[in-house]
Every structure is written in structure tokens, then in C-alpha cells.
Amino acid sequence: MEYFDIYNSERIPQNRTSMRGIPLKSGEYHLAVHICIFYRDKMLIQQRTNDKDTDASKWDLTAAGCVLAEETSAKAAEREIYEELGISLDLSGKRPHLTMNFHEGFNDVFLVEKNVDPSTLRLQAEEVQAVKWASREEIIDMIETGEFISYYPAFISLLFQIRHNFGANTYKPKEKNT
């Protein structure tokens, strides 16, 4: 049994939880995460299992899931990538590259550069049936043919563009003296 923290529309915790699977009331939201692992000009993508309730057998970003009660989005991202693919990440003190709203809540997206050999991964049998590296163009082609979850192609392009920097422009601050 999994529980989520409840937030309001301004992402302020409401000091309440909800059990997974129970619809949230109007004005209640929860947190979710996506983790995208990149290496060179490719993203590691996963294929969902045939028996998933939504988007069965479709390809998706590297990993995703809900943030559990009293968990930060960084800790949830670490947990999800480990549960689904067996990849250990340390996102302590890391902020998501972007946060997006979705109908039921807020989605923090973490972008990571890491060389991973897909043949060495431990796939969670009830979630993932395959993994592979794919370029931006390959993912967009898969979206157009219905093989990939129907993200906006511009969203996929944005992920590839911003993976080395925070924000919506190319500004990079000077390093601070410590």
C-alpha cells in the first residue's frame, strides 16, 4: 500500500496523504518524477510491459513514478530508477531540470549524463520488458508511429537541448569562489 503527500495548486504540502489508486479531490495534487539518462546524443529508453494499465508495450523515457509520502522528488527519482532498471544514482542536493504540471499534480524531471550498458541492467519484470539507447530523431519517429508514449515531440527535443544546463536560455553563470 503506497501513500502520497497531498499538495495544493501552489505546491504547498497540505499535511495529508492519499492512498495510491484513490482519486484525488478537486484542488488536491501529488508529485511525480521522470528520470532521463543521456549519453552522448542518445537517451536510454524503456519499453513498458504488455500488461500495464496504460500505454502497454509502448516505449517511454528512462524511468518514472510517483513520489511517496515524506519523500523528496530526488529520493523518488533515485528509488524509481533503481527499482525499474537497477541503476544507482545519487541525486542528493540536485534540483530537477524542469517541473511540469499535469492533471493530477506536478512532475519533476531529472536529466542525467551516464554511460550505461543496457545488457547489464536488472529490469523490473512487472514494469519493464526492454531498454535501449535512442536518438532524439528515433524517439520522435517512434512517437509518430505510435510505438512511444504520445509526448509532444517538442518536449523530447527540449529534454535533449537542456540536459547540460538549467533554464530556458543558454546562460551559464560564472563559477562561484568558495
PDB file of C-alpha atoms in Angstrom:
ATOM      1  CA  MET A   1       0.000   0.000   0.000  1.00  0.00           C
ATOM      2  CA  GLU A   2       1.568   3.282  -1.142  1.00  0.00           C
ATOM      3  CA  TYR A   3       0.685   6.739   0.135  1.00  0.00           C
ATOM      4  CA  PHE A   4       1.348  10.138  -1.443  1.00  0.00           C
ATOM      5  CA  ASP A   5       1.561  13.561   0.138  1.00  0.00           C
ATOM      6  CA  ILE A   6      -1.215  15.922  -0.935  1.00  0.00           C
ATOM      7  CA  TYR A   7      -0.339  19.411  -2.260  1.00  0.00           C
ATOM      8  CA  ASN A   8      -2.445  22.386  -3.251  1.00  0.00           C
ATOM      9  CA  SER A   9      -2.252  24.160  -6.630  1.00  0.00           C
ATOM     10  CA  GLU A  10       0.737  26.207  -5.411  1.00  0.00           C
ATOM     11  CA  ARG A  11       2.634  23.014  -4.492  1.00  0.00           C
ATOM     12  CA  ILE A  12       2.280  23.657  -0.782  1.00  0.00           C
ATOM     13  CA  PRO A  13       2.023  20.464   1.290  1.00  0.00           C
ATOM     14  CA  GLN A  14      -1.384  20.052   2.923  1.00  0.00           C
ATOM     15  CA  ASN A  15      -0.189  17.746   5.729  1.00  0.00           C
ATOM     16  CA  ARG A  16      -2.418  14.957   4.396  1.00  0.00           C
ATOM     17  CA  THR A  17      -1.808  11.810   2.402  1.00  0.00           C
ATOM     18  CA  SER A  18      -3.799   9.771  -0.064  1.00  0.00           C
ATOM     19  CA  MET A  19      -3.543   6.087  -0.872  1.00  0.00           C
ATOM     20  CA  ARG A  20      -2.458   5.203  -4.392  1.00  0.00           C
ATOM     21  CA  GLY A  21      -5.431   4.362  -6.594  1.00  0.00           C
ATOM     22  CA  ILE A  22      -7.895   6.596  -4.764  1.00  0.00           C
ATOM     23  CA  PRO A  23      -8.882   9.591  -6.911  1.00  0.00           C
ATOM     24  CA  LEU A  24      -7.800  12.950  -5.533  1.00  0.00           C
ATOM     25  CA  LYS A  25     -10.398  15.584  -4.705  1.00  0.00           C
ATOM     26  CA  SER A  26     -10.658  18.820  -6.649  1.00  0.00           C
ATOM     27  CA  GLY A  27      -7.752  21.091  -5.694  1.00  0.00           C
ATOM     28  CA  GLU A  28      -5.579  18.202  -4.481  1.00  0.00           C
ATOM     29  CA  TYR A  29      -2.370  17.227  -6.281  1.00  0.00           C
ATOM     30  CA  HIS A  30       0.586  14.862  -5.904  1.00  0.00           C
ATOM     31  CA  LEU A  31       4.189  14.754  -7.103  1.00  0.00           C
ATOM     32  CA  ALA A  32       5.643  12.504  -9.790  1.00  0.00           C
ATOM     33  CA  VAL A  33       9.107  12.214 -11.320  1.00  0.00           C
ATOM     34  CA  HIS A  34      10.723  11.342 -14.619  1.00  0.00           C
ATOM     35  CA  ILE A  35      14.377  10.461 -14.955  1.00  0.00           C
ATOM     36  CA  CYS A  36      16.097  10.696 -18.336  1.00  0.00           C
ATOM     37  CA  ILE A  37      19.575   9.240 -18.701  1.00  0.00           C
ATOM     38  CA  PHE A  38      21.607  10.545 -21.621  1.00  0.00           C
ATOM     39  CA  TYR A  39      24.955   9.538 -23.051  1.00  0.00           C
ATOM     40  CA  ARG A  40      26.402  11.413 -25.964  1.00  0.00           C
ATOM     41  CA  ASP A  41      23.430  12.144 -28.237  1.00  0.00           C
ATOM     42  CA  LYS A  42      21.127   9.359 -27.055  1.00  0.00           C
ATOM     43  CA  MET A  43      18.626   8.767 -24.279  1.00  0.00           C
ATOM     44  CA  LEU A  44      18.157   5.449 -22.517  1.00  0.00           C
ATOM     45  CA  ILE A  45      14.511   4.472 -23.044  1.00  0.00           C
ATOM     46  CA  GLN A  46      12.404   1.652 -21.645  1.00  0.00           C
ATOM     47  CA  GLN A  47       9.584  -0.415 -23.075  1.00  0.00           C
ATOM     48  CA  ARG A  48       6.644  -0.888 -20.735  1.00  0.00           C
ATOM     49  CA  THR A  49       5.342  -4.413 -20.138  1.00  0.00           C
ATOM     50  CA  ASN A  50       2.391  -5.837 -22.089  1.00  0.00           C
ATOM     51  CA  ASP A  51       0.108  -5.873 -19.058  1.00  0.00           C
ATOM     52  CA  LYS A  52       0.410  -2.224 -17.955  1.00  0.00           C
ATOM     53  CA  ASP A  53      -2.949  -0.484 -17.435  1.00  0.00           C
ATOM     54  CA  THR A  54      -1.919   2.444 -19.622  1.00  0.00           C
ATOM     55  CA  ASP A  55       0.376   2.571 -22.622  1.00  0.00           C
ATOM     56  CA  ALA A  56       1.113  -1.162 -22.522  1.00  0.00           C
ATOM     57  CA  SER A  57       4.131  -2.205 -24.633  1.00  0.00           C
ATOM     58  CA  LYS A  58       4.937   1.413 -25.530  1.00  0.00           C
ATOM     59  CA  TRP A  59       8.380   2.906 -25.162  1.00  0.00           C
ATOM     60  CA  ASP A  60       8.900   5.614 -22.548  1.00  0.00           C
ATOM     61  CA  LEU A  61      11.559   7.841 -21.025  1.00  0.00           C
ATOM     62  CA  THR A  62      14.224   6.145 -18.881  1.00  0.00           C
ATOM     63  CA  ALA A  63      12.118   5.828 -15.698  1.00  0.00           C
ATOM     64  CA  ALA A  64       9.173   7.445 -13.938  1.00  0.00           C
ATOM     65  CA  GLY A  65       6.965   7.150 -10.917  1.00  0.00           C
ATOM     66  CA  CYS A  66       5.147   8.808  -8.072  1.00  0.00           C
ATOM     67  CA  VAL A  67       6.758  10.483  -5.095  1.00  0.00           C
ATOM     68  CA  LEU A  68       5.746   8.657  -1.923  1.00  0.00           C
ATOM     69  CA  ALA A  69       4.705  10.313   1.338  1.00  0.00           C
ATOM     70  CA  GLU A  70       7.563  12.128   3.103  1.00  0.00           C
ATOM     71  CA  GLU A  71       9.865  11.525   0.125  1.00  0.00           C
ATOM     72  CA  THR A  72      11.598  14.254  -1.884  1.00  0.00           C
ATOM     73  CA  SER A  73      11.388  14.161  -5.657  1.00  0.00           C
ATOM     74  CA  ALA A  74      15.163  13.486  -5.822  1.00  0.00           C
ATOM     75  CA  LYS A  75      14.811  10.472  -3.495  1.00  0.00           C
ATOM     76  CA  ALA A  76      11.822   9.253  -5.519  1.00  0.00           C
ATOM     77  CA  ALA A  77      13.862   9.544  -8.736  1.00  0.00           C
ATOM     78  CA  GLU A  78      16.697   7.528  -7.150  1.00  0.00           C
ATOM     79  CA  ARG A  79      14.218   4.893  -5.968  1.00  0.00           C
ATOM     80  CA  GLU A  80      12.347   4.625  -9.281  1.00  0.00           C
ATOM     81  CA  ILE A  81      15.461   4.295 -11.469  1.00  0.00           C
ATOM     82  CA  TYR A  82      16.811   1.638  -9.106  1.00  0.00           C
ATOM     83  CA  GLU A  83      13.525  -0.294  -8.894  1.00  0.00           C
ATOM     84  CA  GLU A  84      12.860  -0.238 -12.647  1.00  0.00           C
ATOM     85  CA  LEU A  85      16.376  -0.653 -14.070  1.00  0.00           C
ATOM     86  CA  GLY A  86      18.760  -1.405 -11.200  1.00  0.00           C
ATOM     87  CA  ILE A  87      20.702   1.845 -11.734  1.00  0.00           C
ATOM     88  CA  SER A  88      22.078   3.543  -8.614  1.00  0.00           C
ATOM     89  CA  LEU A  89      22.072   7.344  -8.759  1.00  0.00           C
ATOM     90  CA  ASP A  90      22.904   9.924  -6.121  1.00  0.00           C
ATOM     91  CA  LEU A  91      20.714  12.968  -6.672  1.00  0.00           C
ATOM     92  CA  SER A  92      21.344  14.419  -3.186  1.00  0.00           C
ATOM     93  CA  GLY A  93      21.095  18.186  -3.378  1.00  0.00           C
ATOM     94  CA  LYS A  94      20.145  18.051  -7.083  1.00  0.00           C
ATOM     95  CA  ARG A  95      17.220  20.023  -8.406  1.00  0.00           C
ATOM     96  CA  PRO A  96      15.083  18.817 -11.289  1.00  0.00           C
ATOM     97  CA  HIS A  97      15.873  20.400 -14.660  1.00  0.00           C
ATOM     98  CA  LEU A  98      12.218  21.263 -15.048  1.00  0.00           C
ATOM     99  CA  THR A  99       8.847  20.854 -13.413  1.00  0.00           C
ATOM    100  CA  MET A 100       5.646  20.499 -15.372  1.00  0.00           C
ATOM    101  CA  ASN A 101       2.037  20.444 -14.365  1.00  0.00           C
ATOM    102  CA  PHE A 102      -0.177  17.519 -15.267  1.00  0.00           C
ATOM    103  CA  HIS A 103      -3.837  16.923 -14.472  1.00  0.00           C
ATOM    104  CA  GLU A 104      -3.228  15.256 -11.081  1.00  0.00           C
ATOM    105  CA  GLY A 105      -0.126  17.144  -9.995  1.00  0.00           C
ATOM    106  CA  PHE A 106       3.447  18.202 -10.584  1.00  0.00           C
ATOM    107  CA  ASN A 107       6.109  16.277 -12.472  1.00  0.00           C
ATOM    108  CA  ASP A 108       9.788  16.910 -11.669  1.00  0.00           C
ATOM    109  CA  VAL A 109      12.121  15.893 -14.496  1.00  0.00           C
ATOM    110  CA  PHE A 110      15.729  14.949 -13.737  1.00  0.00           C
ATOM    111  CA  LEU A 111      18.238  14.806 -16.606  1.00  0.00           C
ATOM    112  CA  VAL A 112      21.401  12.788 -16.020  1.00  0.00           C
ATOM    113  CA  GLU A 113      24.505  12.074 -18.118  1.00  0.00           C
ATOM    114  CA  LYS A 114      25.671   8.493 -17.550  1.00  0.00           C
ATOM    115  CA  ASN A 115      27.120   5.755 -19.718  1.00  0.00           C
ATOM    116  CA  VAL A 116      25.028   2.651 -19.079  1.00  0.00           C
ATOM    117  CA  ASP A 117      25.329  -0.743 -20.752  1.00  0.00           C
ATOM    118  CA  PRO A 118      21.704  -1.885 -21.295  1.00  0.00           C
ATOM    119  CA  SER A 119      22.749  -5.550 -21.223  1.00  0.00           C
ATOM    120  CA  THR A 120      23.833  -5.215 -17.567  1.00  0.00           C
ATOM    121  CA  LEU A 121      20.588  -3.714 -16.255  1.00  0.00           C
ATOM    122  CA  ARG A 122      18.206  -5.529 -13.907  1.00  0.00           C
ATOM    123  CA  LEU A 123      14.739  -4.866 -15.353  1.00  0.00           C
ATOM    124  CA  GLN A 124      11.720  -4.860 -13.025  1.00  0.00           C
ATOM    125  CA  ALA A 125       9.638  -7.657 -14.599  1.00  0.00           C
ATOM    126  CA  GLU A 126       6.239  -6.127 -13.770  1.00  0.00           C
ATOM    127  CA  GLU A 127       7.197  -2.726 -15.223  1.00  0.00           C
ATOM    128  CA  VAL A 128       9.826  -3.011 -17.976  1.00  0.00           C
ATOM    129  CA  GLN A 129      10.339  -5.514 -20.794  1.00  0.00           C
ATOM    130  CA  ALA A 130      13.249  -3.911 -22.688  1.00  0.00           C
ATOM    131  CA  VAL A 131      15.657  -0.960 -22.743  1.00  0.00           C
ATOM    132  CA  LYS A 132      17.773   0.631 -25.449  1.00  0.00           C
ATOM    133  CA  TRP A 133      19.534   3.844 -26.422  1.00  0.00           C
ATOM    134  CA  ALA A 134      17.704   6.114 -28.884  1.00  0.00           C
ATOM    135  CA  SER A 135      18.425   9.455 -30.511  1.00  0.00           C
ATOM    136  CA  ARG A 136      16.032  12.399 -30.430  1.00  0.00           C
ATOM    137  CA  GLU A 137      15.049  11.660 -34.025  1.00  0.00           C
ATOM    138  CA  GLU A 138      14.424   7.977 -33.305  1.00  0.00           C
ATOM    139  CA  ILE A 139      12.194   8.824 -30.333  1.00  0.00           C
ATOM    140  CA  ILE A 140      10.196  11.377 -32.329  1.00  0.00           C
ATOM    141  CA  ASP A 141       9.755   8.816 -35.139  1.00  0.00           C
ATOM    142  CA  MET A 142       8.529   6.301 -32.543  1.00  0.00           C
ATOM    143  CA  ILE A 143       6.023   8.858 -31.211  1.00  0.00           C
ATOM    144  CA  GLU A 144       4.729   9.452 -34.732  1.00  0.00           C
ATOM    145  CA  THR A 145       4.296   5.692 -35.379  1.00  0.00           C
ATOM    146  CA  GLY A 146       2.580   5.126 -32.012  1.00  0.00           C
ATOM    147  CA  GLU A 147       5.385   2.988 -30.561  1.00  0.00           C
ATOM    148  CA  PHE A 148       6.300   5.596 -27.922  1.00  0.00           C
ATOM    149  CA  ILE A 149       4.064   7.286 -25.353  1.00  0.00           C
ATOM    150  CA  SER A 150       2.465  10.295 -27.029  1.00  0.00           C
ATOM    151  CA  TYR A 151       4.679  13.045 -25.640  1.00  0.00           C
ATOM    152  CA  TYR A 152       4.885  16.234 -27.650  1.00  0.00           C
ATOM    153  CA  PRO A 153       7.889  15.949 -29.994  1.00  0.00           C
ATOM    154  CA  ALA A 154       8.902  19.464 -28.860  1.00  0.00           C
ATOM    155  CA  PHE A 155       9.118  18.129 -25.277  1.00  0.00           C
ATOM    156  CA  ILE A 156      11.549  15.410 -26.369  1.00  0.00           C
ATOM    157  CA  SER A 157      13.614  17.989 -28.264  1.00  0.00           C
ATOM    158  CA  LEU A 158      13.636  20.235 -25.190  1.00  0.00           C
ATOM    159  CA  LEU A 159      14.958  17.414 -22.998  1.00  0.00           C
ATOM    160  CA  PHE A 160      17.836  16.840 -25.404  1.00  0.00           C
ATOM    161  CA  GLN A 161      18.541  20.586 -25.619  1.00  0.00           C
ATOM    162  CA  ILE A 162      18.562  21.427 -21.915  1.00  0.00           C
ATOM    163  CA  ARG A 163      20.222  18.326 -20.492  1.00  0.00           C
ATOM    164  CA  HIS A 164      23.517  20.182 -19.836  1.00  0.00           C
ATOM    165  CA  ASN A 165      22.041  23.359 -18.356  1.00  0.00           C
ATOM    166  CA  PHE A 166      19.214  24.713 -16.213  1.00  0.00           C
ATOM    167  CA  GLY A 167      16.673  27.188 -17.515  1.00  0.00           C
ATOM    168  CA  ALA A 168      15.200  28.182 -20.825  1.00  0.00           C
ATOM    169  CA  ASN A 169      18.198  30.026 -22.214  1.00  0.00           C
ATOM    170  CA  THR A 170      21.857  29.294 -22.825  1.00  0.00           C
ATOM    171  CA  TYR A 171      23.106  31.488 -19.960  1.00  0.00           C
ATOM    172  CA  LYS A 172      25.671  29.762 -17.795  1.00  0.00           C
ATOM    173  CA  PRO A 173      26.614  31.542 -14.559  1.00  0.00           C
ATOM    174  CA  LYS A 174      30.239  32.044 -13.642  1.00  0.00           C
ATOM    175  CA  GLU A 175      31.507  29.644 -11.037  1.00  0.00           C
ATOM    176  CA  LYS A 176      31.391  30.995  -7.518  1.00  0.00           C
ATOM    177  CA  ASN A 177      34.511  31.146  -5.368  1.00  0.00           C
ATOM    178  CA  THR A 178      34.088  29.080  -2.255  1.00  0.00           C
TER     179      THR A 178
END
